[in-house]
mmCIF file of N, CA and C in Angstrom:
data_model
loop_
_atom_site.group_PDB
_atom_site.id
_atom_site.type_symbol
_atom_site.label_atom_id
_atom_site.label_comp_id
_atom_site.label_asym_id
_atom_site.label_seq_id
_atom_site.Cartn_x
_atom_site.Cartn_y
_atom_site.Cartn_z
ATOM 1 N N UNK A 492 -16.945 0.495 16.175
ATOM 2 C CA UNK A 492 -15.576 0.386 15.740
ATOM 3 C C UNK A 492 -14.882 1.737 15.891
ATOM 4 N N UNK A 493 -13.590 1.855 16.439
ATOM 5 C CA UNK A 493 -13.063 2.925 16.515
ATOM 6 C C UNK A 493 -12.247 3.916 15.267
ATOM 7 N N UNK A 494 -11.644 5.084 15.219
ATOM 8 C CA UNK A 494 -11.086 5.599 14.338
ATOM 9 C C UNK A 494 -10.295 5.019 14.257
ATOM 10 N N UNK A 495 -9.148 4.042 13.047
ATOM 11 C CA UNK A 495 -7.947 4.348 12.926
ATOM 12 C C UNK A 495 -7.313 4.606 11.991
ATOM 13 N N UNK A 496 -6.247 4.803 11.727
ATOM 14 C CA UNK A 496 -5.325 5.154 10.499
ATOM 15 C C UNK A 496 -4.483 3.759 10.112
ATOM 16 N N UNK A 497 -4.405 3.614 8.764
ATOM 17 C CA UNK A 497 -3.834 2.525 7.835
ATOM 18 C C UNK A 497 -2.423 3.321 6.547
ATOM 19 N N UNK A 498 -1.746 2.567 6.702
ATOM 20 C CA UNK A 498 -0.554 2.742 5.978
ATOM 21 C C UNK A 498 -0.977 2.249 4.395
ATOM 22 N N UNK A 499 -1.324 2.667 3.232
ATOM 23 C CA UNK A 499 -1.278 2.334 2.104
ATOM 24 C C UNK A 499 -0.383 2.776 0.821
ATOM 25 N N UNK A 500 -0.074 1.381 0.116
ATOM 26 C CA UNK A 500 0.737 1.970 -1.113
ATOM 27 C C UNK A 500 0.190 1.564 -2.138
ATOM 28 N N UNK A 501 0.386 2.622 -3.259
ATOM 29 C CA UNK A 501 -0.215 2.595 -4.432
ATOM 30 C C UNK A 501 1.326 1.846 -5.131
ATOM 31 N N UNK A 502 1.152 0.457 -5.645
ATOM 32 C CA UNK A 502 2.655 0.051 -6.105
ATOM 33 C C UNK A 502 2.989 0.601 -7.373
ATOM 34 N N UNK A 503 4.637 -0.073 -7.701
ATOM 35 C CA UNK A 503 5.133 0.734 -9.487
ATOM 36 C C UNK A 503 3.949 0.268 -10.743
ATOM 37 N N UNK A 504 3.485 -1.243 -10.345
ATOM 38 C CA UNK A 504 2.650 -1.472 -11.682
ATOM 39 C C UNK A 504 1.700 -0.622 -11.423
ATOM 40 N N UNK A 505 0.971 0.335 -10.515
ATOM 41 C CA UNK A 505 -0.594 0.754 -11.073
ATOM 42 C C UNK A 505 0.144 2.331 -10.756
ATOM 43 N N UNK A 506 1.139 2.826 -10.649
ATOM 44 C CA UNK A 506 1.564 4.064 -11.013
ATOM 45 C C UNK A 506 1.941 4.231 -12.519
ATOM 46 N N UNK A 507 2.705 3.194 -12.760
ATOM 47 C CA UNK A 507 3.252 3.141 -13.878
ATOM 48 C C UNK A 507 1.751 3.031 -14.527
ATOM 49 N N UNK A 508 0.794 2.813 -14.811
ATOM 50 C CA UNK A 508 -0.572 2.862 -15.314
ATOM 51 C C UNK A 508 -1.281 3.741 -15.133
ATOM 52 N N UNK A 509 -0.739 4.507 -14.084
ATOM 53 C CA UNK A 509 -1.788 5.806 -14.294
ATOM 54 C C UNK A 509 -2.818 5.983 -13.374
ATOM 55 N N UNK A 510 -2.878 4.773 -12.284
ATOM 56 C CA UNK A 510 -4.320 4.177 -11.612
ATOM 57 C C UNK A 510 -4.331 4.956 -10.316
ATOM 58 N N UNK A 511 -3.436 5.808 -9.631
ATOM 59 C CA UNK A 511 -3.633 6.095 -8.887
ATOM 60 C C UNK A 511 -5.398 7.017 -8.431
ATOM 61 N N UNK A 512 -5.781 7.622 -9.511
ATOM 62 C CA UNK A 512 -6.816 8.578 -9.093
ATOM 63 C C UNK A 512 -8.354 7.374 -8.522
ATOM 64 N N UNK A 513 -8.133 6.725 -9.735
ATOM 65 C CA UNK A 513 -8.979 5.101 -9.831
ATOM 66 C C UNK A 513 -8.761 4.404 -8.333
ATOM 67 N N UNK A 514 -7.720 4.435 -8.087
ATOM 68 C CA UNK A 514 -7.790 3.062 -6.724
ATOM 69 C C UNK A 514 -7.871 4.001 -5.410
ATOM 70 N N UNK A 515 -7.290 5.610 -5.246
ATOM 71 C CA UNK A 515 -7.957 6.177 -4.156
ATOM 72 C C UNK A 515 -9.739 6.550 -4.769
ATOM 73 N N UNK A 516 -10.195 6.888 -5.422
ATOM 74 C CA UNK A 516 -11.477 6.735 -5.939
ATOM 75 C C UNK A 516 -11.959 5.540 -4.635
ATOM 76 N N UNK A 517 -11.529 4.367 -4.992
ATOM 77 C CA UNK A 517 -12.266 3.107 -4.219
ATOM 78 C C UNK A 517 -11.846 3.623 -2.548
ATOM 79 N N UNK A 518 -10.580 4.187 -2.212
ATOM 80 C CA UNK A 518 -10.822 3.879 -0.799
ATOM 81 C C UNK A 518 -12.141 4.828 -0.282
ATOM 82 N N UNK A 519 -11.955 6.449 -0.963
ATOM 83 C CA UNK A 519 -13.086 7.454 -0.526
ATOM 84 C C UNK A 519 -14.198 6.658 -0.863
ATOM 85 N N UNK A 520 -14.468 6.241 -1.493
ATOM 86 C CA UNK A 520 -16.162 5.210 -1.494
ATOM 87 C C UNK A 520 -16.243 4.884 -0.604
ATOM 88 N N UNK A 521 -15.594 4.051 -0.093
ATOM 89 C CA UNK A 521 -15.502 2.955 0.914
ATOM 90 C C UNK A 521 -15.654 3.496 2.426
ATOM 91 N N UNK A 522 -15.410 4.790 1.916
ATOM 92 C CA UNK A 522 -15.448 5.899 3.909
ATOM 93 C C UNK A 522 -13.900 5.948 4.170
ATOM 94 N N UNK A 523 -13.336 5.551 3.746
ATOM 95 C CA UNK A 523 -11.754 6.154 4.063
ATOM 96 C C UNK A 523 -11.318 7.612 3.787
ATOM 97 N N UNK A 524 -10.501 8.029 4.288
ATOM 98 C CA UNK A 524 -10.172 9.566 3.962
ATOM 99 C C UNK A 524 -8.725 9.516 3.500
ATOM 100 N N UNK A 525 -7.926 10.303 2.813
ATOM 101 C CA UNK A 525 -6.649 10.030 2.616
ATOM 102 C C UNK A 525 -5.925 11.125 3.618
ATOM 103 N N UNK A 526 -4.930 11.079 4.559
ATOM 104 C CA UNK A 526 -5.176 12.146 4.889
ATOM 105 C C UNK A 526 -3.768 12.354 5.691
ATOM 106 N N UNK A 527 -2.980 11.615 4.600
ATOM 107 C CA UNK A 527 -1.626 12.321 4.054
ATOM 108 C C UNK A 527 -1.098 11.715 2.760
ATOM 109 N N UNK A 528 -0.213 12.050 1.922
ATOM 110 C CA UNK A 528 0.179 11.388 0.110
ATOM 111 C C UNK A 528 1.370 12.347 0.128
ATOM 112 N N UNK A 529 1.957 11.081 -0.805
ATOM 113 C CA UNK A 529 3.105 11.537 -1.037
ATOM 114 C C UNK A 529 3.570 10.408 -2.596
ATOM 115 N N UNK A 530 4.207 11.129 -3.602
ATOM 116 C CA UNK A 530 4.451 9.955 -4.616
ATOM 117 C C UNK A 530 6.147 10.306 -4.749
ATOM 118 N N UNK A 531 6.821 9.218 -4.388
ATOM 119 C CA UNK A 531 8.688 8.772 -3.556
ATOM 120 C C UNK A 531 8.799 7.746 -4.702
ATOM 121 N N UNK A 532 10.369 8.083 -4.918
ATOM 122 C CA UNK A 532 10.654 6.518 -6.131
ATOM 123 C C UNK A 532 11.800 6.169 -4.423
ATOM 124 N N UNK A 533 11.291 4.576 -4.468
ATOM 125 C CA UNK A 533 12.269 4.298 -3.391
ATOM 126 C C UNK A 533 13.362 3.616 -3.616
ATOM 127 N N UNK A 534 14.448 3.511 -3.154
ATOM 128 C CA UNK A 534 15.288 2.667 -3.122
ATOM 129 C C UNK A 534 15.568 1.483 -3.246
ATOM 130 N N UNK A 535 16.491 0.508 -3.644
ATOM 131 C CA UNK A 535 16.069 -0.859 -2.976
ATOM 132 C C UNK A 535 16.675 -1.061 -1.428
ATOM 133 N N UNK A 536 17.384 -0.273 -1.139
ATOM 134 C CA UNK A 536 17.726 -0.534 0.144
ATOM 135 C C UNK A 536 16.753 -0.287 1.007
ATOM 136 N N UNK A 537 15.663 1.210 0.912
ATOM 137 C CA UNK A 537 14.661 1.332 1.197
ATOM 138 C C UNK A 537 13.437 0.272 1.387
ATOM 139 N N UNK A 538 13.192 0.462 -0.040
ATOM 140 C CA UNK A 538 12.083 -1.089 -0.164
ATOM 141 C C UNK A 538 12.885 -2.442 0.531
ATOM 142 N N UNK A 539 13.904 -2.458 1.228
ATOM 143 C CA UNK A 539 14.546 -3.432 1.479
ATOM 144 C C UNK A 539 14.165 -3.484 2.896
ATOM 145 N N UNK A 540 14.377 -2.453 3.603
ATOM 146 C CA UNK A 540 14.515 -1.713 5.089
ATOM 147 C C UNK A 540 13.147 -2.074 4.960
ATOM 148 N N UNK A 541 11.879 -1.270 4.426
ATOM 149 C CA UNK A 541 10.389 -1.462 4.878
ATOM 150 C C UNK A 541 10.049 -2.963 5.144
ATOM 151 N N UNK A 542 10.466 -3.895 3.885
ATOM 152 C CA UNK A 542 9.862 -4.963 3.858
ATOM 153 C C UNK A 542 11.023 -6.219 4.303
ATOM 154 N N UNK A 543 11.407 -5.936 5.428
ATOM 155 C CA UNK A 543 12.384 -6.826 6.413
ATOM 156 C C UNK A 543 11.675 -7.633 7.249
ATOM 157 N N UNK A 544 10.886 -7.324 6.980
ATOM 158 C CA UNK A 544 9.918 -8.944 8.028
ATOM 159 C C UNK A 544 10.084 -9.817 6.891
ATOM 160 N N UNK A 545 10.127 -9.524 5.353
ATOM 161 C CA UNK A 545 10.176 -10.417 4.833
ATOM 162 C C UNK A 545 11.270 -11.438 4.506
ATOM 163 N N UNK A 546 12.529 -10.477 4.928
ATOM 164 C CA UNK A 546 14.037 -11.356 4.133
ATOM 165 C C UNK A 546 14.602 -12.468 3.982
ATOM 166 N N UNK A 547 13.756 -13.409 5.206
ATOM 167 C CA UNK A 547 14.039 -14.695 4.506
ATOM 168 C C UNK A 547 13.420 -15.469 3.981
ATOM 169 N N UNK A 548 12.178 -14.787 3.268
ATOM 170 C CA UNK A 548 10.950 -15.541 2.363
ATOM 171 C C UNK A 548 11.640 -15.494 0.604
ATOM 172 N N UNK A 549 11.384 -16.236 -0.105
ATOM 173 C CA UNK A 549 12.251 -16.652 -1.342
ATOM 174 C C UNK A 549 11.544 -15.810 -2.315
ATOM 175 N N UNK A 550 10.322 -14.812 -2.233
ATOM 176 C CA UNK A 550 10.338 -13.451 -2.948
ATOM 177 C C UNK A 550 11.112 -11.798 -2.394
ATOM 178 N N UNK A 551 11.766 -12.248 -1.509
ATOM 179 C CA UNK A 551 12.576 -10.609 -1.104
ATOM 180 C C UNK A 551 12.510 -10.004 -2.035
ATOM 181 N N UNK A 552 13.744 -10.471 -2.796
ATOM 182 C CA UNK A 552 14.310 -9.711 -3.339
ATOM 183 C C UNK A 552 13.745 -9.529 -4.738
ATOM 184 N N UNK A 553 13.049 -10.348 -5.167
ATOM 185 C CA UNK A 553 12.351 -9.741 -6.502
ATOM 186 C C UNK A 553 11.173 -8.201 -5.757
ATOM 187 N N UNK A 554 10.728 -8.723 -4.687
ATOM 188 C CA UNK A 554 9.778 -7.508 -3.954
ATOM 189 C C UNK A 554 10.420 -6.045 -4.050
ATOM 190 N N UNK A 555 11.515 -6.453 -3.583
ATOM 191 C CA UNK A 555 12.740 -5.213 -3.582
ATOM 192 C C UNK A 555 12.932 -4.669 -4.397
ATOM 193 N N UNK A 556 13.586 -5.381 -5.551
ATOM 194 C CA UNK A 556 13.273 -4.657 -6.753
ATOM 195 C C UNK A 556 11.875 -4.100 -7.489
ATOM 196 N N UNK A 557 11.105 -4.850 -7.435
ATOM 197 C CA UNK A 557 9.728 -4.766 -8.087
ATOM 198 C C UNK A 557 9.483 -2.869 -7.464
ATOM 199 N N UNK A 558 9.220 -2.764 -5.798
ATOM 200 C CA UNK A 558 8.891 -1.572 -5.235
ATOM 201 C C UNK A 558 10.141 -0.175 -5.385
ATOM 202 N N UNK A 559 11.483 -1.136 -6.143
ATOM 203 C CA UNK A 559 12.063 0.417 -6.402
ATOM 204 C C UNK A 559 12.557 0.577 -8.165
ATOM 205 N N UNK A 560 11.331 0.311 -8.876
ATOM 206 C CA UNK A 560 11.379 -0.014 -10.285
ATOM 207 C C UNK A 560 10.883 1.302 -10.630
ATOM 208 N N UNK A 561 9.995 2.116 -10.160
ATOM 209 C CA UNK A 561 9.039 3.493 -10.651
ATOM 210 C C UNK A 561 8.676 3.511 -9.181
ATOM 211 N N UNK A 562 7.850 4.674 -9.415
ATOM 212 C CA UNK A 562 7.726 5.505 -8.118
ATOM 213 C C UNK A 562 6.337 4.764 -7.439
ATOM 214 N N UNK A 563 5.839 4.836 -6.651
ATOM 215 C CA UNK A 563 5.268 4.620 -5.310
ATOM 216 C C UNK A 563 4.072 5.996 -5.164
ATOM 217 N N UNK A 564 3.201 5.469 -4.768
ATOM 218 C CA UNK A 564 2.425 6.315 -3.638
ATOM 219 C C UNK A 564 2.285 5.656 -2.701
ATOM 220 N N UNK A 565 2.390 6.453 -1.308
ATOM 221 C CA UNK A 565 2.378 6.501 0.202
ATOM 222 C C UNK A 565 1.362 7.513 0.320
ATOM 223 N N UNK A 566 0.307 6.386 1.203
ATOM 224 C CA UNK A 566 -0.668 7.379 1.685
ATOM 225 C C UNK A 566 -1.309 7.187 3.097
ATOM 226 N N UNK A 567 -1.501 7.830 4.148
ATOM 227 C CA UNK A 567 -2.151 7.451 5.532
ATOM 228 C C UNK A 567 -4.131 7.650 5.014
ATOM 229 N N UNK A 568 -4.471 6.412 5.393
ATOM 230 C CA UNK A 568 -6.073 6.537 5.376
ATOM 231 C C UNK A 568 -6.233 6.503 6.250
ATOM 232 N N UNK A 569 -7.287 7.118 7.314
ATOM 233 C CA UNK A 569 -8.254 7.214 8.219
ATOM 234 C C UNK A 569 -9.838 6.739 7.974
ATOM 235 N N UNK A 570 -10.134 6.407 9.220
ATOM 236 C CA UNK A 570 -12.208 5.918 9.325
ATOM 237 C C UNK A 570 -12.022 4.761 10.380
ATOM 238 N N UNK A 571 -13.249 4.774 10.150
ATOM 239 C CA UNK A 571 -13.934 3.419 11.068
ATOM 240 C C UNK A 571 -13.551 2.265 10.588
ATOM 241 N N UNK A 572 -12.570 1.594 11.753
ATOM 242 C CA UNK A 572 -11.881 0.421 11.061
ATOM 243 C C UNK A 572 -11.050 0.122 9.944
ATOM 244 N N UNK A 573 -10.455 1.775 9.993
ATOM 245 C CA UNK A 573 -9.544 1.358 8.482
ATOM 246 C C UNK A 573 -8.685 0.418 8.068
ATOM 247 N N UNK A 574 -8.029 -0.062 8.735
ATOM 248 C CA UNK A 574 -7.025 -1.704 8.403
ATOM 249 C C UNK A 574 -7.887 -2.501 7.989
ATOM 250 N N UNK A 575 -9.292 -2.811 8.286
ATOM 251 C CA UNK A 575 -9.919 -3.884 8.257
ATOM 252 C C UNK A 575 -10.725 -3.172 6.674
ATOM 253 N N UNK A 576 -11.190 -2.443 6.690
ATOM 254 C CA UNK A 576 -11.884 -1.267 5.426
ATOM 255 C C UNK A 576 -10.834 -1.668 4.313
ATOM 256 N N UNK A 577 -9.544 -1.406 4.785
ATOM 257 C CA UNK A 577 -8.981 -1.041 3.570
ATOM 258 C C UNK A 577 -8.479 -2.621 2.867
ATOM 259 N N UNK A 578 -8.476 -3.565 3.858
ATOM 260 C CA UNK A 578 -7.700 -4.597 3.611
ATOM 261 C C UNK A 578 -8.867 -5.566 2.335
ATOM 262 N N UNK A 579 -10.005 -4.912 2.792
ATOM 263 C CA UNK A 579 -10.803 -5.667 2.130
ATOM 264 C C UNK A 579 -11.811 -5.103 1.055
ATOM 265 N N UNK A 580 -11.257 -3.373 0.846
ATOM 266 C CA UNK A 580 -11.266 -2.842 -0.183
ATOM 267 C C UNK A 580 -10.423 -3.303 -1.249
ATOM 268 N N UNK A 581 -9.136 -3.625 -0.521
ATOM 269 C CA UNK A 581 -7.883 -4.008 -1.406
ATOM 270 C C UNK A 581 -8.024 -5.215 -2.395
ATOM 271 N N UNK A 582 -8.531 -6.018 -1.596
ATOM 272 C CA UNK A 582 -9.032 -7.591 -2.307
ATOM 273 C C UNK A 582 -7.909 -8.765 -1.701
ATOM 274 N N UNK A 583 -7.696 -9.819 -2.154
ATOM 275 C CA UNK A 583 -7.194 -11.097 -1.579
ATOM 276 C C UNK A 583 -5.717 -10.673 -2.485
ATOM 277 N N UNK A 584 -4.503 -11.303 -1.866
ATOM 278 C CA UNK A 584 -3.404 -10.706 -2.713
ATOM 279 C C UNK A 584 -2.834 -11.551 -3.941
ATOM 280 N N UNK A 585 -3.891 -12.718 -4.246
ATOM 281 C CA UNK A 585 -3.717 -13.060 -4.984
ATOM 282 C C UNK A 585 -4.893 -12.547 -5.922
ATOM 283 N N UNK A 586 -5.007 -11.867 -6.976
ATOM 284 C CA UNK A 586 -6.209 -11.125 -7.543
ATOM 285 C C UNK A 586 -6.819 -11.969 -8.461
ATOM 286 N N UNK A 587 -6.604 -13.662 -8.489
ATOM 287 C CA UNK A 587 -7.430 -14.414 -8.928
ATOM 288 C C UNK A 587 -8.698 -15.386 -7.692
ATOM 289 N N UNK A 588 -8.196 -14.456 -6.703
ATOM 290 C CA UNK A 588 -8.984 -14.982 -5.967
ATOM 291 C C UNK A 588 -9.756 -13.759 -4.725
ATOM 292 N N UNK A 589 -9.412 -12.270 -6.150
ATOM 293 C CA UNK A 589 -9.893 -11.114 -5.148
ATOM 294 C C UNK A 589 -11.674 -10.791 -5.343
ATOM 295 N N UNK A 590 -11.953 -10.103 -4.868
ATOM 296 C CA UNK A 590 -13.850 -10.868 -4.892
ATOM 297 C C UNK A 590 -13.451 -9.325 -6.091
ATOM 298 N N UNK A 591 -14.691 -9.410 -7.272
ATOM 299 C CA UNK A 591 -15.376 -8.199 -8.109
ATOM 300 C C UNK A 591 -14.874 -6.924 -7.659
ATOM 301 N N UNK A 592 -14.990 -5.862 -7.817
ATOM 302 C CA UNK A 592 -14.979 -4.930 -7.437
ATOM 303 C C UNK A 592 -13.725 -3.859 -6.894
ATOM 304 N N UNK A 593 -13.367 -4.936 -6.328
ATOM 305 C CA UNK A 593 -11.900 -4.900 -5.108
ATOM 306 C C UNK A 593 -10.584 -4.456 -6.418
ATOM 307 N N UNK A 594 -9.776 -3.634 -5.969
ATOM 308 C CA UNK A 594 -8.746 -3.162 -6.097
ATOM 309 C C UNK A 594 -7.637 -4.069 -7.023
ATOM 310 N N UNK A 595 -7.819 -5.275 -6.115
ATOM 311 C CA UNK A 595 -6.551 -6.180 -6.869
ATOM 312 C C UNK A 595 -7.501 -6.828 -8.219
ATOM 313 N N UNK A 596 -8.573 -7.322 -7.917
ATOM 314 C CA UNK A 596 -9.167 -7.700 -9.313
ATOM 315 C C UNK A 596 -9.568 -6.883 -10.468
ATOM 316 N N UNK A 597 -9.639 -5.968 -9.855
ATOM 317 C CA UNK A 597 -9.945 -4.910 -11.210
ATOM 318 C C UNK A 597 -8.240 -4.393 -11.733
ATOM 319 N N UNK A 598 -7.656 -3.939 -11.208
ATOM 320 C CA UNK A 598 -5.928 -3.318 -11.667
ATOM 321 C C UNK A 598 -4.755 -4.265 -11.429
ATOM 322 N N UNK A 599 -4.836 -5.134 -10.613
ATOM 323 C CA UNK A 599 -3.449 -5.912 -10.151
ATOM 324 C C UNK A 599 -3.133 -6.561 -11.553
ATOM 325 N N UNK A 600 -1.806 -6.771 -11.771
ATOM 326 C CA UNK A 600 -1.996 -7.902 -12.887
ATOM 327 C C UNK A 600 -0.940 -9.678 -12.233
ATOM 328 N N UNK A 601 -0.633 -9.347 -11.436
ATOM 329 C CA UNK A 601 -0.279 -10.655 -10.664
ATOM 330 C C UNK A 601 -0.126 -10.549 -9.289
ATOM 331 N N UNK A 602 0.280 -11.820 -8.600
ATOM 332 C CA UNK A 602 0.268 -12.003 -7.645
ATOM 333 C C UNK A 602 1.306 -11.040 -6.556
ATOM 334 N N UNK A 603 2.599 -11.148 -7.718
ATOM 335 C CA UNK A 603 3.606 -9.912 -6.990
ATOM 336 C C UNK A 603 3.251 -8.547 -7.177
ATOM 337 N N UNK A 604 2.723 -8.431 -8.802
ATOM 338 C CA UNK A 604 2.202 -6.983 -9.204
ATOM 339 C C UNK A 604 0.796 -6.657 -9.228
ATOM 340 N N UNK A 605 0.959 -6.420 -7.593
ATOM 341 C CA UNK A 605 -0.663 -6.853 -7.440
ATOM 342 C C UNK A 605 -1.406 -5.576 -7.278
ATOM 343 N N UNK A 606 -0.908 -4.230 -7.138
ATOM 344 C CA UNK A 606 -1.324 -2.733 -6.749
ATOM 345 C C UNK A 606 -1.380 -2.449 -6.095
ATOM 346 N N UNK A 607 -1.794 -2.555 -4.471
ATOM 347 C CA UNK A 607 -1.373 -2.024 -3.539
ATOM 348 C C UNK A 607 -0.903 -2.802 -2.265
ATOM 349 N N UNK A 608 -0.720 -2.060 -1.617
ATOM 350 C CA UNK A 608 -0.319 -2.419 0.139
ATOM 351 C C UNK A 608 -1.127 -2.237 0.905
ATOM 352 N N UNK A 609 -0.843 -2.721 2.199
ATOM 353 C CA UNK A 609 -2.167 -1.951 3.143
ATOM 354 C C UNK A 609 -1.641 -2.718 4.818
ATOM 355 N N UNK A 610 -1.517 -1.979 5.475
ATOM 356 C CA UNK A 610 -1.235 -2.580 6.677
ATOM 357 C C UNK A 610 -2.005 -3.924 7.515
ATOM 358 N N UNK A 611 -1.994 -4.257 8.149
ATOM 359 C CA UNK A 611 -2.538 -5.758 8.765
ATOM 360 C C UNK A 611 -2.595 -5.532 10.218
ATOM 361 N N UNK A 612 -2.182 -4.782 10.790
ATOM 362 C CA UNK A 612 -2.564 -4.610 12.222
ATOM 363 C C UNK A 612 -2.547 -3.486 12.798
ATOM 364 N N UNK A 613 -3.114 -3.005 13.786
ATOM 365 C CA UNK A 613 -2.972 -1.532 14.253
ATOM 366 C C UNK A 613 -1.278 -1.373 14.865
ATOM 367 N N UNK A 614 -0.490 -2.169 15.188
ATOM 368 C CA UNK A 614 0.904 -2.256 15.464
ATOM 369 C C UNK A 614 2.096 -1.930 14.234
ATOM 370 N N UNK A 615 1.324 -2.283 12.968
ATOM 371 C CA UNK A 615 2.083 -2.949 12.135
ATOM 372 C C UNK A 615 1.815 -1.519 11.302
ATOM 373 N N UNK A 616 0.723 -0.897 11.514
ATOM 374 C CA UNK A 616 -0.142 0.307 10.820
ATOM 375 C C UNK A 616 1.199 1.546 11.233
ATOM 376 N N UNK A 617 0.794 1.455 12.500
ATOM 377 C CA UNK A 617 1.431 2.910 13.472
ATOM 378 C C UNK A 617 3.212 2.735 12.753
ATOM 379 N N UNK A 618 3.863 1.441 12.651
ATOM 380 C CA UNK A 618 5.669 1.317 12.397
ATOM 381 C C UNK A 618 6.040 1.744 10.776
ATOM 382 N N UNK A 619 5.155 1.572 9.976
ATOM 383 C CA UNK A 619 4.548 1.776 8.340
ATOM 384 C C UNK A 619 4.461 2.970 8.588
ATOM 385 N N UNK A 620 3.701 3.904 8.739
ATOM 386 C CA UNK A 620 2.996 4.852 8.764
ATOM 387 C C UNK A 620 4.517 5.787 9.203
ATOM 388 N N UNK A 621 5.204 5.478 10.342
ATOM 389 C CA UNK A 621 6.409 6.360 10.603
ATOM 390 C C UNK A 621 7.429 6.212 9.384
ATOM 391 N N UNK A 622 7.283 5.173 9.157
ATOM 392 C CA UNK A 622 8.516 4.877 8.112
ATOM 393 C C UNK A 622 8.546 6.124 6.907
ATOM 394 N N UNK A 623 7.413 6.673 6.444
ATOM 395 C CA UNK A 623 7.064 7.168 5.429
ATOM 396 C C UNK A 623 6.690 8.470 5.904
ATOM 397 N N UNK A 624 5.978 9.101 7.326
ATOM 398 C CA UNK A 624 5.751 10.152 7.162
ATOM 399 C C UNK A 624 6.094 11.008 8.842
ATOM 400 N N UNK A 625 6.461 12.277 8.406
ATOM 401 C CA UNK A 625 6.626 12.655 9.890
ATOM 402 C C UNK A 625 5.011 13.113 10.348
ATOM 403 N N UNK A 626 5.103 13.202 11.302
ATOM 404 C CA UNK A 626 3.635 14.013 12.234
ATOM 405 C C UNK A 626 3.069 14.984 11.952
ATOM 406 N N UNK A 627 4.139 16.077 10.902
ATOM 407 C CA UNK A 627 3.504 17.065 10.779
ATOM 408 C C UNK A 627 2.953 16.906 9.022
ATOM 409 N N UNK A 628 3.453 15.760 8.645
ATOM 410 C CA UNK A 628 2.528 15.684 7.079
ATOM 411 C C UNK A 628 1.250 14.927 7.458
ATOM 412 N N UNK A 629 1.004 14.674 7.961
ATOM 413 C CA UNK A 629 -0.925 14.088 8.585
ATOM 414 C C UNK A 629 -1.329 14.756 9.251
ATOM 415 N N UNK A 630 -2.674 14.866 7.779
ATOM 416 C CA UNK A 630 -3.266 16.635 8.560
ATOM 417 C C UNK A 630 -4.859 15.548 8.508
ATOM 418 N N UNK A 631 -5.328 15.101 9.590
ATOM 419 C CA UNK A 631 -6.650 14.628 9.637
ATOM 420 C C UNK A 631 -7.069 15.406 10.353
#
């Protein structure tokens, strides 16, 4: 499997909790590296702009709000297979159906406030990943 880099967010419910040290804890287990961070309170126009693939699904706009309620961590992970590493570090996004261990079952507390993000394709990784950081804040 090759190197790649994954777009992850730590959301407002597990900032607002404090969980950030806890849920990067799980990605470095896992062989991920973090290896750029940043903690941004975003906008809703922002959180609006990122999550525009979604706008005509009938949670937008609670999403929108939900991601510009408290602040955010943005972080680039790196390793072997990280989209696929991280997606399934993360757990299922519904966290009643995330396996033990995993991210969303241990901190999420619902389906919308579920704790993190995580990219889904190496296409989808690289457009995420710009949105949030220039070239010279990823120091791998």
């Amino acid at each position: 499997m090759a190197t790649e880099r994954t777009l992850s967010i730590i959301k407002p419910d597990a900032t607002r909790r404090n969980l950030t040290g806890k849920i990067n804890a799980k990605f470095e287990e896992a062989g991920l590296r973090i290896i750029a961070q940043k903690r941004i309170q975003l906008t809703k126009a922002q959180a609006g702009e990122f999550y525009a693939v979604h706008k005509e699904r009938p949670f937008y706009d609670e999403l929108c709000e939900f991601m510009a309620s408290a602040p955010v961590v943005v972080q680039v992970l790196e390793g072997e297979g990280a989209i696929a590493k991280n997606r399934e570090v993360m757990g299922a996004t519904n966290p009643a159906d995330a396996a033990p261990g995993t991210i969303r079952a241990e901190f999420a507390e619902s389906v919308g406030e579920n704790s993190v993000h995580g990219s889904d394709a190496p296409e989808t990784a690289a457009e995420e990943i710009s949105f949030y950081f220039s070239g010279l804040e990823i120091v791998g």
